[in-house]
XYZ file of N, CA, C and O in Angstrom:
776
model
N -5.466 -14.760 -14.621
C -4.324 -15.955 -14.466
C -6.016 -17.295 -14.860
O -6.735 -17.250 -14.255
N -4.428 -18.105 -15.128
C -5.525 -20.138 -15.101
C -5.245 -20.378 -14.389
O -3.934 -20.526 -13.529
N -6.106 -21.494 -14.689
C -5.977 -22.754 -13.429
C -4.064 -23.347 -13.506
O -5.018 -24.319 -15.251
N -2.999 -23.525 -14.126
C -2.286 -23.815 -14.479
C -0.990 -24.157 -13.632
O -1.511 -23.958 -12.560
N -0.131 -24.810 -13.936
C 0.820 -25.176 -12.873
C 1.483 -23.895 -12.155
O 2.075 -24.048 -11.635
N 1.808 -23.432 -13.145
C 2.269 -22.026 -13.062
C 1.804 -21.659 -11.891
O 2.295 -20.893 -10.238
N 0.085 -21.255 -11.714
C -0.394 -20.922 -10.252
C -0.007 -21.708 -9.811
O 0.176 -20.476 -8.228
N -0.477 -22.381 -9.617
C 0.484 -23.960 -8.367
C 1.836 -23.338 -7.785
O 1.537 -23.425 -6.524
N 2.831 -23.400 -8.466
C 3.828 -23.198 -8.098
C 4.232 -21.843 -7.466
O 4.833 -21.775 -6.959
N 3.907 -20.595 -8.600
C 3.442 -19.550 -8.029
C 4.036 -19.301 -6.049
O 4.059 -18.593 -5.849
N 1.788 -20.109 -6.321
C 1.849 -20.031 -4.886
C 1.992 -20.842 -4.005
O 2.765 -20.060 -2.976
N 2.917 -22.025 -4.428
C 4.315 -22.667 -3.004
C 4.974 -21.918 -3.198
O 5.806 -21.846 -1.486
N 5.811 -20.874 -4.268
C 7.372 -19.930 -4.252
C 6.585 -18.861 -2.769
O 7.421 -18.370 -2.284
N 5.389 -18.170 -2.981
C 5.276 -17.320 -2.676
C 4.954 -17.891 -1.616
O 5.187 -16.920 -0.185
N 4.729 -18.931 -0.742
C 3.679 -19.846 0.852
C 5.316 -19.979 1.317
O 5.707 -18.854 2.308
N 6.891 -20.294 0.256
C 8.026 -20.247 1.348
C 8.452 -19.220 1.287
O 9.027 -19.044 2.387
N 8.509 -18.457 0.148
C 9.310 -16.596 1.302
C 7.853 -16.204 1.893
O 9.460 -15.665 2.735
N 7.169 -16.491 2.512
C 6.506 -15.504 3.424
C 6.900 -16.358 4.368
O 6.727 -15.575 5.794
N 6.832 -17.304 4.377
C 7.251 -18.374 5.402
C 8.437 -18.225 6.276
O 8.766 -17.816 7.589
N 9.784 -17.771 5.882
C 11.061 -17.469 6.806
C 10.217 -17.061 7.588
O 11.773 -17.284 8.895
N 10.396 -15.576 7.613
C 9.857 -15.200 9.101
C 8.869 -15.722 10.373
O 10.173 -16.066 11.557
N 8.197 -16.340 9.829
C 8.297 -17.534 10.438
C 8.201 -18.670 11.210
O 8.068 -19.514 12.037
N 9.218 -19.221 9.937
C 10.142 -20.484 10.432
C 10.609 -19.527 10.975
O 11.361 -20.741 12.612
N 11.572 -18.720 10.841
C 12.659 -18.127 12.133
C 12.092 -18.230 13.402
O 12.706 -18.254 14.518
N 10.988 -17.624 14.019
C 10.010 -17.244 14.988
C 9.964 -18.680 15.560
O 9.473 -18.772 17.123
N 9.868 -19.694 15.077
C 8.714 -21.421 14.792
C 10.034 -21.856 15.934
O 10.375 -22.063 16.327
N 11.002 -21.023 15.308
C 12.783 -22.005 15.586
C 12.855 -21.252 16.784
O 13.181 -21.971 18.372
N 12.962 -20.066 16.585
C 12.676 -19.829 18.326
C 12.053 -20.410 19.125
O 12.275 -20.451 21.183
N 10.564 -20.335 18.605
C 9.539 -21.132 19.812
C 9.875 -22.761 20.692
O 9.915 -23.160 21.876
N 10.123 -23.346 19.974
C 11.115 -24.388 19.864
C 12.437 -24.751 20.805
O 12.332 -25.101 21.328
N 13.175 -23.074 20.480
C 14.078 -23.256 21.292
C 13.563 -22.492 22.670
O 14.638 -23.561 24.260
N 13.037 -22.386 22.598
C 11.993 -21.648 24.731
C 11.856 -22.891 24.883
O 11.187 -22.752 25.969
N 11.381 -23.198 23.943
C 9.824 -24.368 24.909
C 10.416 -25.830 24.672
O 10.338 -26.394 23.794
N 11.962 -26.492 25.108
C 12.006 -28.152 24.466
C 11.304 -29.364 24.208
O 11.222 -30.207 23.409
N 10.521 -28.697 25.613
C 9.213 -29.934 25.577
C 8.256 -29.915 25.013
O 7.299 -30.800 25.407
N 7.978 -29.269 24.418
C 7.031 -29.004 23.159
C 6.685 -30.083 22.728
O 7.182 -30.704 21.782
N 5.241 -30.555 22.690
C 4.256 -31.381 22.839
C 3.544 -30.745 21.498
O 3.270 -30.273 20.905
N 3.053 -32.164 20.344
C 2.488 -32.347 19.339
C 1.904 -31.772 18.874
O 1.809 -30.779 17.770
N 0.643 -31.567 19.809
C -0.415 -30.602 19.725
C -0.295 -29.538 19.794
O -0.799 -28.239 19.194
N 1.008 -28.850 20.806
C 1.119 -27.331 20.845
C 1.819 -27.009 19.696
O 1.994 -25.796 18.973
N 2.843 -27.704 19.175
C 3.448 -27.463 17.864
C 2.732 -27.237 16.444
O 2.825 -26.254 16.054
N 1.340 -27.481 16.779
C 0.069 -27.583 15.596
C -0.291 -26.387 15.723
O -0.810 -25.957 15.002
N -0.529 -26.617 17.518
C -1.406 -25.063 17.059
C -0.362 -23.861 16.878
O -1.343 -22.459 15.828
N 0.846 -23.880 17.581
C 1.640 -22.357 17.113
C 2.069 -22.111 15.318
O 1.823 -21.757 14.959
N 2.230 -23.957 14.706
C 2.229 -23.888 13.065
C 1.114 -23.212 12.263
O 0.982 -22.542 11.480
N -0.139 -23.763 13.156
C -1.701 -23.188 12.450
C -1.808 -22.186 13.181
O -2.086 -21.402 11.829
N -1.217 -21.536 13.832
C -1.298 -20.223 14.006
C -1.055 -18.830 12.959
O -1.470 -18.085 12.267
N 0.989 -19.103 13.098
C 0.944 -18.339 11.889
C 1.039 -19.352 10.256
O 0.717 -18.305 9.733
N 0.376 -20.063 9.844
C -0.634 -19.986 9.075
C -1.467 -20.095 8.608
O -1.437 -19.275 7.213
N -2.129 -19.313 9.449
C -3.414 -18.912 9.757
C -3.361 -17.156 8.784
O -3.811 -16.608 7.707
N -2.515 -16.558 9.780
C -2.304 -15.327 9.830
C -1.119 -14.953 8.012
O -1.506 -14.941 7.364
N -0.967 -15.606 8.058
C 0.167 -16.230 6.381
C -0.644 -16.210 5.547
O -0.963 -15.791 4.704
N -2.042 -16.744 5.921
C -3.382 -16.798 4.749
C -4.419 -15.947 5.121
O -3.946 -14.556 3.514
N -4.127 -14.879 5.746
C -5.003 -14.229 6.040
C -4.693 -13.164 5.297
O -5.425 -11.639 4.326
N -3.570 -12.069 5.429
C -2.892 -11.338 4.648
C -2.846 -10.470 3.673
O -3.144 -10.153 3.542
N -2.623 -11.703 2.554
C -2.583 -11.204 1.539
C -4.246 -11.517 0.838
O -4.334 -10.922 0.480
N -5.059 -12.397 1.295
C -6.131 -11.823 1.175
C -7.723 -10.618 1.740
O -8.121 -10.072 0.897
N -6.274 -10.247 2.448
C -6.355 -8.996 3.184
C -5.980 -7.487 2.489
O -7.542 -6.504 2.004
N -4.564 -8.798 1.743
C -3.917 -6.986 1.265
C -5.004 -7.115 -0.332
O -5.217 -6.127 -0.672
N -6.005 -8.747 -0.887
C -6.544 -8.998 -2.330
C -7.077 -8.204 -2.204
O -8.008 -6.752 -2.918
N -7.872 -7.720 -1.212
C -9.306 -7.342 -0.783
C -9.327 -5.844 -0.939
O -9.727 -4.636 -1.200
N -8.581 -4.615 0.337
C -7.740 -3.935 0.036
C -7.230 -3.128 -1.105
O -8.148 -2.732 -1.763
N -7.046 -3.865 -2.529
C -6.585 -3.751 -3.244
C -7.571 -3.704 -4.371
O -7.888 -2.255 -5.060
N -8.887 -4.325 -4.504
C -10.071 -4.273 -5.378
C -10.824 -3.346 -4.836
O -12.071 -3.605 -5.218
N -10.411 -2.992 -3.601
C -11.512 -2.235 -2.820
C -10.844 -0.957 -1.867
O -11.525 0.605 -2.552
N -10.169 -0.524 -1.301
C -9.864 1.100 -0.744
C -8.023 0.877 -0.997
O -6.967 0.888 -0.247
N -7.898 0.744 -2.444
C -5.890 0.746 -2.345
C -5.274 1.475 -2.367
O -4.399 1.669 -2.406
N -5.458 3.282 -2.046
C -5.146 4.111 -1.330
C -4.882 4.163 -0.275
O -3.798 4.410 0.695
N -5.195 3.620 0.832
C -5.467 3.514 2.222
C -4.146 3.018 2.512
O -3.394 2.831 3.196
N -4.290 1.830 1.982
C -3.295 0.679 1.844
C -2.122 1.129 1.274
O -1.004 0.836 2.385
N -2.039 1.657 0.393
C -0.433 1.809 0.666
C 0.010 3.339 1.292
O 1.316 3.011 1.165
N -1.063 3.632 2.161
C -0.170 4.363 2.968
C -0.007 3.828 4.448
O 1.364 4.332 4.698
N -1.100 2.290 4.298
C -0.231 1.774 5.328
C 1.161 1.153 5.335
O 1.748 0.611 6.100
N 1.443 0.666 3.924
C 2.218 -0.408 3.863
C 3.015 0.277 4.508
O 4.512 -0.007 4.697
N 3.198 2.180 4.812
C 4.771 2.575 5.089
C 4.733 2.039 6.134
O 6.641 2.352 7.320
N 3.724 1.987 6.926
C 3.976 1.432 8.584
C 4.353 0.307 9.134
O 5.081 -0.540 9.352
N 4.162 -0.733 7.955
C 4.491 -2.000 8.328
C 5.471 -2.835 8.977
O 5.964 -3.292 9.847
N 6.355 -1.690 8.558
C 8.185 -2.771 9.037
C 7.882 -1.825 10.747
O 8.921 -2.955 11.057
N 7.851 -1.197 10.203
C 7.406 -0.407 12.054
C 7.295 -0.673 12.910
O 7.276 -1.482 14.064
N 6.164 -1.330 12.388
C 4.969 -2.319 13.641
C 5.118 -4.058 13.462
O 5.380 -4.556 15.038
N 5.709 -4.571 12.825
C 6.850 -5.656 12.841
C 8.078 -4.854 13.905
O 8.265 -5.738 14.856
N 8.684 -4.524 13.729
C 9.884 -4.098 14.290
C 9.667 -3.991 16.825
O 9.580 -4.770 17.040
N 8.653 -3.406 16.431
C 7.990 -3.585 17.539
C 7.707 -4.526 18.599
O 7.521 -5.229 19.124
N 6.817 -5.250 17.662
C 6.062 -6.440 18.168
C 6.732 -7.160 18.265
O 7.160 -7.540 19.698
N 8.175 -7.607 16.973
C 9.230 -8.587 17.495
C 9.867 -8.377 18.286
O 10.628 -9.090 19.623
N 10.662 -6.560 18.459
C 11.153 -6.632 19.663
C 10.584 -6.694 21.450
O 11.282 -7.575 22.150
N 9.576 -6.591 21.070
C 8.363 -5.972 23.001
C 8.260 -8.675 22.766
O 9.278 -8.149 23.932
N 8.600 -8.517 22.032
C 8.152 -10.017 22.177
C 9.100 -10.509 22.877
O 10.190 -11.284 23.700
N 10.619 -10.302 21.532
C 12.063 -10.924 22.460
C 12.811 -10.449 22.995
O 13.241 -11.417 24.037
N 12.343 -9.296 23.501
C 13.092 -8.468 24.682
C 11.924 -9.011 26.067
O 13.263 -9.583 26.814
N 10.752 -9.363 25.873
C 9.925 -10.444 26.936
C 11.531 -12.031 27.118
O 11.926 -11.891 28.442
N 11.411 -12.550 26.233
C 12.204 -13.512 26.337
C 13.084 -13.732 26.921
O 13.622 -14.983 27.429
N 14.079 -12.392 25.767
C 15.501 -11.867 26.468
C 15.763 -11.941 28.211
O 16.385 -12.698 28.674
N 14.700 -11.310 28.470
C 14.618 -11.135 30.054
C 13.955 -12.018 30.808
O 14.404 -12.431 31.824
N 13.163 -13.307 30.516
C 12.583 -14.306 31.424
C 14.479 -15.192 31.209
O 14.637 -16.159 32.435
N 14.535 -15.403 29.851
C 15.695 -16.669 29.479
C 16.627 -15.851 30.992
O 17.603 -16.492 31.902
N 17.165 -13.894 31.234
C 18.484 -14.486 32.014
C 18.031 -14.353 33.556
O 19.301 -14.590 34.159
N 16.780 -13.944 33.632
C 15.896 -13.665 35.343
C 16.128 -15.280 35.418
O 16.924 -16.080 36.366
N 15.830 -16.455 34.856
C 15.179 -17.735 35.177
C 17.007 -18.297 35.195
O 16.535 -18.878 33.924
N 17.826 -19.062 35.731
C 18.716 -19.500 35.068
C 18.938 -20.928 35.023
O 19.237 -21.509 33.574
N 17.785 -21.724 35.652
C 17.055 -23.036 35.581
C 16.038 -23.033 34.673
O 15.407 -22.581 36.156
N 15.964 -23.269 33.732
C 14.726 -23.292 33.617
C 14.267 -24.890 33.110
O 14.873 -25.691 32.934
N 12.846 -25.376 34.003
C 12.386 -26.819 33.521
C 11.376 -26.241 32.502
O 11.358 -25.486 31.741
N 10.908 -27.879 31.842
C 10.621 -28.261 30.476
C 9.165 -26.851 30.553
O 9.011 -27.390 31.773
N 8.788 -26.159 29.775
C 7.636 -26.139 29.644
C 7.542 -23.967 30.549
O 7.085 -23.794 30.196
N 9.182 -24.337 31.342
C 8.578 -22.933 31.545
C 8.961 -21.565 30.983
O 8.217 -20.749 31.259
N 9.409 -21.801 29.614
C 9.389 -20.385 28.638
C 8.240 -20.746 28.014
O 8.474 -20.049 26.883
N 7.225 -21.534 28.014
C 5.999 -21.581 27.151
C 5.778 -20.116 26.705
O 5.539 -19.468 27.583
N 5.417 -19.661 25.316
C 5.251 -18.222 25.163
C 3.861 -18.872 25.328
O 2.391 -19.618 24.071
N 3.055 -17.743 25.611
C 1.036 -17.493 25.896
C 0.652 -17.657 24.909
O 1.120 -16.800 23.557
N -0.079 -17.524 24.740
C -1.151 -18.152 23.129
C -2.094 -16.276 22.427
O -1.588 -16.001 21.613
N -2.029 -15.235 23.456
C -1.420 -13.906 23.010
C -0.049 -13.621 22.296
O -0.512 -12.683 21.440
N 0.490 -13.664 22.890
C 1.792 -13.573 22.356
C 2.564 -14.729 21.250
O 2.773 -13.898 20.312
N 1.687 -15.140 21.001
C 1.164 -16.113 19.501
C 1.218 -15.355 18.582
O 0.807 -15.690 17.479
N -0.015 -15.019 18.746
C -1.211 -14.159 17.798
C -0.610 -12.867 17.235
O -0.228 -12.648 16.748
N 0.635 -12.252 18.816
C 1.274 -10.655 18.240
C 2.139 -12.349 17.078
O 2.419 -10.689 16.640
N 3.280 -12.835 17.401
C 3.689 -13.170 16.627
C 3.612 -13.253 15.071
O 4.363 -12.769 13.940
N 2.538 -14.446 15.093
C 1.376 -14.555 13.919
C 1.509 -12.947 12.638
O 1.807 -13.596 12.013
N 0.041 -11.948 13.701
C 0.926 -10.731 12.883
C 1.977 -10.751 12.262
O 1.796 -9.812 11.470
N 2.689 -10.810 13.839
C 4.048 -9.513 13.237
C 4.476 -10.290 12.195
O 5.511 -9.467 10.541
N 5.041 -11.179 11.782
C 5.389 -12.296 10.817
C 4.846 -12.166 9.717
O 5.515 -12.621 8.639
N 3.550 -11.635 9.486
C 2.934 -12.198 8.245
C 2.326 -10.744 7.876
O 1.901 -10.490 6.627
N 2.472 -9.419 8.383
C 1.895 -8.130 8.098
C 2.171 -8.007 6.493
O 2.060 -7.008 6.179
N 4.062 -8.892 6.663
C 4.010 -8.087 5.658
C 3.492 -8.574 4.360
O 3.534 -8.221 2.854
N 2.778 -9.796 4.373
C 1.989 -9.920 3.561
C 1.011 -9.844 2.654
O 0.560 -9.961 1.607
N 0.554 -8.833 3.902
C -0.461 -7.263 2.877
C 0.229 -7.622 1.869
O -0.721 -7.564 0.654
N 1.287 -7.120 1.131
C 2.000 -6.344 0.512
C 1.360 -7.799 -1.333
O 1.581 -7.397 -1.944
N 1.748 -8.822 -0.579
C 0.612 -10.284 -1.838
C 0.242 -9.669 -2.156
O -0.662 -10.427 -3.202
N -1.110 -9.130 -1.716
C -2.541 -8.572 -2.583
C -2.585 -7.976 -3.741
O -3.041 -8.877 -4.850
N -0.958 -7.746 -3.975
C -1.091 -6.740 -4.758
C -0.870 -7.383 -6.131
O -1.594 -7.704 -7.804
N 0.245 -8.578 -6.168
C 0.072 -9.906 -6.412
C -0.397 -10.468 -6.810
O -0.270 -10.745 -8.395
N -1.407 -10.395 -6.074
C -2.969 -12.117 -6.617
C -3.812 -10.666 -6.785
O -4.892 -10.916 -7.017
N -4.032 -10.027 -6.850
C -5.323 -8.416 -7.414
C -5.458 -9.072 -8.491
O -7.046 -9.037 -8.238
N -5.136 -9.293 -9.939
C -6.267 -10.169 -10.934
C -6.923 -11.532 -10.631
O -7.374 -11.683 -11.355
N -6.063 -12.393 -9.706
C -6.869 -13.127 -9.012
C -8.197 -13.108 -8.848
O -8.782 -12.035 -8.119
N -9.015 -13.825 -9.547
C -10.685 -13.795 -8.890
C -10.535 -14.260 -7.487
O -9.831 -14.725 -6.704
N -11.725 -14.022 -6.997
C -12.023 -14.385 -5.368
C -11.676 -16.161 -5.668
O -10.849 -15.894 -4.118
N -12.046 -16.302 -6.131
C -11.548 -18.400 -5.854
C -10.111 -18.626 -5.578
O -9.674 -18.996 -5.658
N -9.352 -17.884 -6.779
C -8.008 -17.865 -7.126
C -7.678 -17.221 -6.016
O -5.914 -18.381 -5.627
N -7.503 -16.437 -5.720
C -6.568 -15.678 -4.054
C -7.543 -16.203 -2.998
O -6.645 -16.717 -2.076
N -8.066 -17.455 -2.715
C -8.891 -18.438 -1.674
C -7.409 -19.687 -2.569
O -6.666 -19.478 -0.712
N -8.092 -20.176 -3.274
C -6.431 -20.711 -3.002
C -4.770 -20.342 -2.492
O -4.609 -21.588 -2.345
N -4.579 -19.674 -4.050
C -3.310 -19.194 -3.485
C -3.155 -18.541 -1.594
O -2.270 -19.153 -1.341
N -4.119 -18.453 -0.680
C -3.590 -18.297 0.589
C -3.544 -19.517 0.984
O -3.033 -19.834 1.847
N -4.349 -20.394 0.977
C -4.482 -21.929 1.224
C -3.412 -22.246 1.220
O -2.655 -23.140 1.672
N -3.093 -22.877 -0.029
C -1.155 -23.084 -0.442
C -0.569 -22.475 0.652
O 0.530 -23.350 0.680
N -0.932 -21.529 0.159
C 0.831 -19.930 1.480
C 0.530 -20.850 2.320
O 1.452 -21.371 3.054
N -0.942 -21.023 3.541
C -1.120 -21.317 4.538
C -0.269 -22.755 4.877
O 0.237 -23.349 5.403
N -0.388 -23.791 4.012
C -0.456 -25.327 3.451
C 1.452 -25.575 4.147
O 1.863 -26.298 4.629
N 2.148 -24.195 2.934
C 4.373 -24.657 3.173
C 3.972 -23.535 4.285
O 5.160 -24.355 4.753
N 3.064 -22.284 4.865
C 3.813 -22.152 5.916
C 3.696 -23.168 7.274
O 4.606 -23.460 8.152
N 2.167 -24.167 6.965
C 2.417 -25.216 8.371
C 3.040 -25.632 8.534
O 3.834 -25.991 9.168
N 3.778 -26.462 7.709
C 4.972 -27.905 7.401
C 6.427 -27.354 7.155
O 7.141 -27.709 8.352
N 6.274 -25.656 6.962
C 7.585 -24.659 6.993
C 8.092 -24.761 8.864
O 8.685 -24.833 9.555
N 7.194 -23.997 9.382
C 6.607 -23.933 10.550
C 7.162 -25.366 11.554
O 7.658 -24.767 12.803
N 6.280 -26.014 11.361
C 6.679 -26.985 11.258
C 8.366 -27.973 12.177
O 8.808 -27.914 13.317
N 8.453 -27.603 10.602
C 10.338 -27.642 10.606
C 11.021 -27.036 11.750
O 11.787 -27.247 12.729
N 10.695 -26.030 11.652
C 11.298 -24.963 12.801
C 11.240 -25.237 13.840
O 12.056 -25.262 14.565
N 9.827 -25.399 14.096
C 9.859 -26.156 15.745
C 10.619 -27.499 16.405
O 11.416 -27.661 17.078
N 10.034 -28.199 15.063
C 11.428 -29.341 14.910
C 13.104 -29.501 15.501
O 13.310 -30.010 16.554
N 13.429 -28.721 14.425
C 14.412 -28.167 15.129
C 14.558 -27.453 15.849
O 16.007 -27.441 16.801
N 13.677 -25.925 16.369
C 14.232 -25.837 18.004
C 13.992 -26.266 18.663
O 14.982 -26.427 20.558
N 13.380 -27.915 19.232
C 13.206 -27.897 20.299
C 13.992 -29.036 20.798
O 14.435 -29.207 21.213
N 14.970 -29.762 19.543
C 15.571 -30.673 19.270
C 17.252 -29.910 19.849
O 17.823 -30.411 21.508
N 17.290 -28.609 19.665
C 18.830 -27.801 20.180
C 17.880 -27.261 21.196
O 19.035 -27.335 22.147
N 17.237 -26.884 21.682
C 16.086 -26.156 22.909
C 16.812 -27.703 24.243
O 16.724 -26.915 25.435
N 16.502 -28.182 23.693
C 17.510 -29.665 24.518
C 18.187 -29.337 25.188
O 18.309 -29.474 25.934
N 19.166 -29.340 24.071
C 20.984 -28.849 24.535
C 21.808 -27.939 24.978
O 22.352 -28.173 25.763
N 20.513 -26.710 24.571
C 20.577 -25.727 25.098
C 19.954 -24.837 26.556
O 21.370 -24.464 27.324
N 19.967 -26.279 26.970
C 18.777 -26.576 27.983
C 18.389 -24.364 28.504
O 17.818 -23.748 27.781
N 19.073 -23.532 29.050
C 19.053 -22.441 30.573
C 18.843 -21.638 29.900
O 18.335 -19.835 29.140
N 19.539 -21.542 27.926
C 20.387 -20.450 27.403
C 19.554 -20.665 25.515
O 19.275 -19.419 25.688
N 18.272 -21.334 26.389
C 17.445 -21.549 24.471
C 16.165 -20.137 24.835
O 16.281 -19.756 23.524
N 15.722 -19.633 26.333
C 15.343 -18.140 25.749
C 16.026 -17.470 25.946
O 15.432 -16.388 24.461
N 16.724 -17.233 26.081
C 18.586 -16.231 25.794
C 18.274 -16.403 24.205
O 18.129 -15.098 23.466
N 18.865 -16.894 23.364
C 18.977 -17.067 21.672
C 17.624 -17.354 21.344
O 17.465 -16.440 20.619
N 16.826 -17.823 21.486
C 14.863 -17.171 20.953
C 14.599 -15.869 21.259
O 14.239 -15.531 20.353
N 15.130 -14.939 22.399
C 14.452 -13.908 22.209
C 15.597 -12.912 20.495
O 14.941 -11.595 20.978
N 16.562 -13.428 21.133
C 17.628 -12.198 20.395
C 17.319 -12.357 18.496
O 17.547 -12.328 18.454
N 17.033 -14.232 17.979
C 16.864 -14.166 17.174
C 15.054 -13.769 16.546
O 15.232 -12.949 15.977
N 14.539 -13.725 18.037
C 12.886 -12.112 17.306
C 13.442 -11.259 17.250
O 12.715 -10.635 16.262
N 14.008 -10.126 18.728
C 14.702 -8.991 17.815
C 15.648 -8.801 16.634
O 15.463 -7.930 15.837
N 15.905 -10.441 15.934
C 16.654 -9.786 14.751
C 15.647 -10.099 13.406
O 16.395 -8.913 12.894
N 15.631 -10.924 13.504
C 13.973 -10.573 13.188
C 13.684 -9.350 12.238
O 12.579 -9.212 11.336
N 12.247 -9.059 14.407
C 12.876 -7.652 13.313
C 13.115 -7.049 13.039
O 12.233 -5.663 12.351
N 15.085 -6.204 13.046
C 15.042 -6.084 12.825
C 15.411 -5.760 11.266
O 15.977 -4.915 10.510
N 15.851 -6.851 10.500
C 16.194 -7.604 9.212
C 14.226 -7.337 8.770
O 14.850 -6.519 7.084
N 13.001 -7.106 9.673
C 12.312 -6.592 8.220
C 12.274 -5.893 7.889
O 11.612 -5.012 7.290
N 12.358 -4.184 9.204
C 12.410 -2.774 9.079
C 12.771 -2.737 8.486
O 12.753 -1.984 7.218
N 14.671 -2.890 8.667
C 15.343 -2.857 7.747
C 15.272 -3.110 6.175
O 15.077 -1.797 5.357
N 14.611 -4.080 5.656
C 14.383 -4.434 4.538
C 12.762 -4.093 3.578
O 12.489 -2.924 2.563
N 12.168 -3.264 5.217
C 11.056 -2.700 4.211
C 11.421 -0.701 4.489
O 10.909 -0.296 3.189
N 12.530 -0.293 4.630
C 12.293 0.569 4.999
C 13.361 1.292 3.420
O 14.173 2.180 3.294
N 14.488 0.195 3.415
C 15.252 0.456 2.576
C 15.059 -0.319 1.024
O 13.975 -0.962 0.623
């Protein structure tokens, strides 16, 4: 593969495609925390961008080294995403039902939950390692960085949209955010097994 417009366009499109689950979760996080400040938004988008870049690189490394093990692991990806997102979504849903009147920031997702969301939404990106297997290490790294930049921008958009509607939905935002996460987990699961 050469350094050309096609390489960069492919990387941007990969980033956009991979970021859709992270966008939806960012939207849910924005709904859940309508008074979120810019530094927190950057942290959340940064976590998603980090994992969206890391997973294709891990997939690329696996293809280059231990492809057989990775192929066996790939069958578990939909199950892992389902469990992680349903757990976090269920927790948000229960918190929303229990706390009828939420004050600003009361529904903030913890850092460890953000890490779990980052892994859950990016674990399917491991398979991108197969599509970039012919890249050298530098091209794979640049591709991953482009994916991260696109993911960051898309997630910031999701957070802003969610935050805007979260203030309008008040106490129902956590419930809606939890439902969205559960639905994303189910969608990843069904897409992965069908």
